[in-house]
PDB file of C-alpha atoms in Angstrom:
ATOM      1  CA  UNK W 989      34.809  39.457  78.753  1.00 89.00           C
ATOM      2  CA  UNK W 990      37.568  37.216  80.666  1.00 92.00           C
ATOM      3  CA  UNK W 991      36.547  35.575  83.904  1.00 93.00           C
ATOM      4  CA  UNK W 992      39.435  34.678  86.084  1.00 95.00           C
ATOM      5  CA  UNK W 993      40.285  31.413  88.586  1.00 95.00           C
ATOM      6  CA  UNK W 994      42.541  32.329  91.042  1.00 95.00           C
ATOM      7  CA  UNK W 995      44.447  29.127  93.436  1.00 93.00           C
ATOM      8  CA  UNK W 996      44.876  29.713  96.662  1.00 91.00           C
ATOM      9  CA  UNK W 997      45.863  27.803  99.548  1.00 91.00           C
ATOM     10  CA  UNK W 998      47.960  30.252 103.116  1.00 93.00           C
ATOM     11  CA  UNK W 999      48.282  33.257 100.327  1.00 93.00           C
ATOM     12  CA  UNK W1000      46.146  35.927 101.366  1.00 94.00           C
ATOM     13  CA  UNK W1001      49.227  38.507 101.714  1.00 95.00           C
ATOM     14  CA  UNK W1002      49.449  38.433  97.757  1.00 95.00           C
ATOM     15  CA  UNK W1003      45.616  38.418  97.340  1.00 96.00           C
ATOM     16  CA  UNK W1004      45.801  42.572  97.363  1.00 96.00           C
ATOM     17  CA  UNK W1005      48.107  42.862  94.931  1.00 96.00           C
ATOM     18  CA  UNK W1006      46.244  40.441  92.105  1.00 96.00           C
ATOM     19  CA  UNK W1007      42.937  42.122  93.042  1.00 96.00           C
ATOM     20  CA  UNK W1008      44.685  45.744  92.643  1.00 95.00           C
ATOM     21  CA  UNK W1009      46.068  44.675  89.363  1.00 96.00           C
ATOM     22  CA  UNK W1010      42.840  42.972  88.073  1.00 96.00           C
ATOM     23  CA  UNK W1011      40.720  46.064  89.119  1.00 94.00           C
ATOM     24  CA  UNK W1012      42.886  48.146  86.737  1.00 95.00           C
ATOM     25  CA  UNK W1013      42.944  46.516  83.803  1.00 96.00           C
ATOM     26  CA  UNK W1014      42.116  48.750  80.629  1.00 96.00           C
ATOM     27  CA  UNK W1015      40.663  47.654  77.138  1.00 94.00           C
ATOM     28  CA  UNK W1016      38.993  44.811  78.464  1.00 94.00           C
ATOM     29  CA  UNK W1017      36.226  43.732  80.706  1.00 93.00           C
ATOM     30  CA  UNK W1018      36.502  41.957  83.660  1.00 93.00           C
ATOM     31  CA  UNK W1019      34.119  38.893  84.318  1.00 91.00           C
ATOM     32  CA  UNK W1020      33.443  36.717  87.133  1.00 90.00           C
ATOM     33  CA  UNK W1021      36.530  36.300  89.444  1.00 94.00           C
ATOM     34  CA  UNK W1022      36.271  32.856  91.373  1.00 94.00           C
ATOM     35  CA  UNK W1023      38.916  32.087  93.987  1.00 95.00           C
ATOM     36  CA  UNK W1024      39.382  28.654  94.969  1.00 94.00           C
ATOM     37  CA  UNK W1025      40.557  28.461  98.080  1.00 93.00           C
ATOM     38  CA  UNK W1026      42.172  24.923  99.680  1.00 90.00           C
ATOM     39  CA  UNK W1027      42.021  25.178 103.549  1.00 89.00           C
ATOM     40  CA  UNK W1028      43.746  28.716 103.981  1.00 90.00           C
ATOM     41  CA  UNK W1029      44.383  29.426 107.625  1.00 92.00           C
ATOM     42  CA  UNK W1030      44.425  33.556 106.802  1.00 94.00           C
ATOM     43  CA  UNK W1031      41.316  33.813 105.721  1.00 91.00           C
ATOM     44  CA  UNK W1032      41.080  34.872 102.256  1.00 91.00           C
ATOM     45  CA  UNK W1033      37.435  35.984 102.018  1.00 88.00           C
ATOM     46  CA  UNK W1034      38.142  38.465 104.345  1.00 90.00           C
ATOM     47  CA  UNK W1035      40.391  40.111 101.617  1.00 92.00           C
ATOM     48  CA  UNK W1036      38.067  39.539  98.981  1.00 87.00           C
ATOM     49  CA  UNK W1037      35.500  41.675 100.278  1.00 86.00           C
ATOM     50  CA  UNK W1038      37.997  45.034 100.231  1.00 89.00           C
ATOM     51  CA  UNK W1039      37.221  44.377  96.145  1.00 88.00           C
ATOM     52  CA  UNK W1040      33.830  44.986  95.675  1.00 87.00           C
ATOM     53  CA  UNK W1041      34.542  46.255  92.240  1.00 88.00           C
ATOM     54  CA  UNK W1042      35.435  42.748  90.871  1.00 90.00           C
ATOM     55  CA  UNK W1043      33.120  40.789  92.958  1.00 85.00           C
ATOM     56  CA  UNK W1044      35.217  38.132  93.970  1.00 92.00           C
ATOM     57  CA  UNK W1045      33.568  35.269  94.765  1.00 91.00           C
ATOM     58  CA  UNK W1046      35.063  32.541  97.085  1.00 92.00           C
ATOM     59  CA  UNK W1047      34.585  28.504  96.965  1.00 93.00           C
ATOM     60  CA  UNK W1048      35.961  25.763  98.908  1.00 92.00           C
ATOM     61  CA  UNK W1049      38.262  23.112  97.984  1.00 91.00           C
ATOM     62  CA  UNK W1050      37.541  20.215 100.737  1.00 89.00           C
ATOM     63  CA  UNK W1051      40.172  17.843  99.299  1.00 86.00           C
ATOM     64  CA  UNK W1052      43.468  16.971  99.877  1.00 85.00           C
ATOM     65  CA  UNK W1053      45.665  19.803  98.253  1.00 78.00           C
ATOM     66  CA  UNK W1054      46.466  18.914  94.654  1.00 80.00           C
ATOM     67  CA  UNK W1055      46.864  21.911  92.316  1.00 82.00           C
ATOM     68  CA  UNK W1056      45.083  20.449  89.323  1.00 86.00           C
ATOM     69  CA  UNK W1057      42.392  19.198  91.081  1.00 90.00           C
ATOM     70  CA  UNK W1058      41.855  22.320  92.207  1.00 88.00           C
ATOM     71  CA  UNK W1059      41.685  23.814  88.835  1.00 90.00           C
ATOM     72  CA  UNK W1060      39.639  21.330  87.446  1.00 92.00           C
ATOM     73  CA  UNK W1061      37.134  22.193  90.611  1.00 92.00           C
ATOM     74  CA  UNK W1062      37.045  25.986  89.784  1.00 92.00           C
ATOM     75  CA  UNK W1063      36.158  25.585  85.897  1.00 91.00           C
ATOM     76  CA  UNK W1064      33.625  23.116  86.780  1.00 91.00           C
ATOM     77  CA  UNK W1065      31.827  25.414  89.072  1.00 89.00           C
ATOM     78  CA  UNK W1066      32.600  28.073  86.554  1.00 88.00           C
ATOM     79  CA  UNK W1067      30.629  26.082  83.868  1.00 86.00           C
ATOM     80  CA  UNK W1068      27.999  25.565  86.562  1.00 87.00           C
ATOM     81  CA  UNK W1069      26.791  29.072  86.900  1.00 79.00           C
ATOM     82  CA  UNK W1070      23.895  30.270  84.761  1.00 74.00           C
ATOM     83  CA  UNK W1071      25.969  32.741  83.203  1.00 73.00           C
ATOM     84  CA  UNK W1072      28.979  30.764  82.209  1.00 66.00           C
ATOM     85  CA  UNK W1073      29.087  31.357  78.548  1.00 68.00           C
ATOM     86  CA  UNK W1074      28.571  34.988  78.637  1.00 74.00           C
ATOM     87  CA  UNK W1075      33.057  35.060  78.546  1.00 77.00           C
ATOM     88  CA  UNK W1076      34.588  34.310  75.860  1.00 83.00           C
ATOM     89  CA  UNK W1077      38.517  33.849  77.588  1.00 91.00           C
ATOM     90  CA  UNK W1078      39.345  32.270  81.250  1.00 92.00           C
ATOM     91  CA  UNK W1079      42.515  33.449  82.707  1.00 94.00           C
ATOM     92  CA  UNK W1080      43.875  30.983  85.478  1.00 95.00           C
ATOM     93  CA  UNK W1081      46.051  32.576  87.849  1.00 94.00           C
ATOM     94  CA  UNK W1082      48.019  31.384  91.305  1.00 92.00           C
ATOM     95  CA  UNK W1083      47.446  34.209  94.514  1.00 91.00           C
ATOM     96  CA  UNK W1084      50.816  34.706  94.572  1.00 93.00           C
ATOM     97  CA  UNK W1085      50.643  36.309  90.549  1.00 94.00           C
ATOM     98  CA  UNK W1086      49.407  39.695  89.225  1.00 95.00           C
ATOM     99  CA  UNK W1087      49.102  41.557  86.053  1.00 96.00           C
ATOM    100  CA  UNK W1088      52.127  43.523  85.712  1.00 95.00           C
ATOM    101  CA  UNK W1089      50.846  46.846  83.311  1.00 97.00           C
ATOM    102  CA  UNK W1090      46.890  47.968  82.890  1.00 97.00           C
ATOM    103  CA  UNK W1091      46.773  46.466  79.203  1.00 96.00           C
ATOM    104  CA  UNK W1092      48.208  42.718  80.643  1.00 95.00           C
ATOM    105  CA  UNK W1093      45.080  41.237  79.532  1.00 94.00           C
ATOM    106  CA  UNK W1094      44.148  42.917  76.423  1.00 95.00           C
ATOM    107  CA  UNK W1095      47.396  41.969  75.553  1.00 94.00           C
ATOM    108  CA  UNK W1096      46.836  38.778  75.966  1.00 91.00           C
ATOM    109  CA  UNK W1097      43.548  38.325  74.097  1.00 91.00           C
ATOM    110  CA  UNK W1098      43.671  40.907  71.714  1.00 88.00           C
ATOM    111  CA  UNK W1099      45.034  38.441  68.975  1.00 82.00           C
TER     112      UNK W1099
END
């Protein structure tokens, strides 16, 4: 299972695509899916919910903007959760990226 931290800060356009290309990734099972999200103006929980499939979930970053920070933030409250060693890989991923083919990830971890 792979859980995925997505950064986001005024990136919502590209949210769609990453979501798309998560939802149709083959040969490997898609885990929790937390975006961090540091004082967007457009509202990216609103394009969270069109994914119900990946159940994104959506956290705040209240600080000033500082990328790894923000990272750091997201795998803590990863490691928070009761369920947080049920993956086994963590991909960490900007908004503005997505998985370019349906085997991306099992590319990635199958070795």
């Amino acid at each position: 299972m792979i859980d995925v931290l997505v950064r986001a800060r005024d990136e919502a356009h590209w949210l769609p695509q990453l979501f798309r290309s998560l939802s149709v990734q083959e040969g490997v099972k898609i885990g929790r899916v937390l975006l961090v999200d540091n004082g967007s103006t457009d509202e990216p929980e609103k394009v969270a919910a069109f994914f119900p499939d990946i159940q994104v979930e959506v956290v705040k970053f209240e600080e000033n903007y500082l990328p790894g920070r923000m990272l750091n933030f997201g795998i803590e409250s990863l490691l928070a959760s009761p369920d947080a060693h049920s993956s086994r890989f963590l991909l960490i991923v900007s908004a503005h990226c997505f998985l370019e083919t349906r085997d991306s990830l099992h590319k990635l971890v199958s070795p």
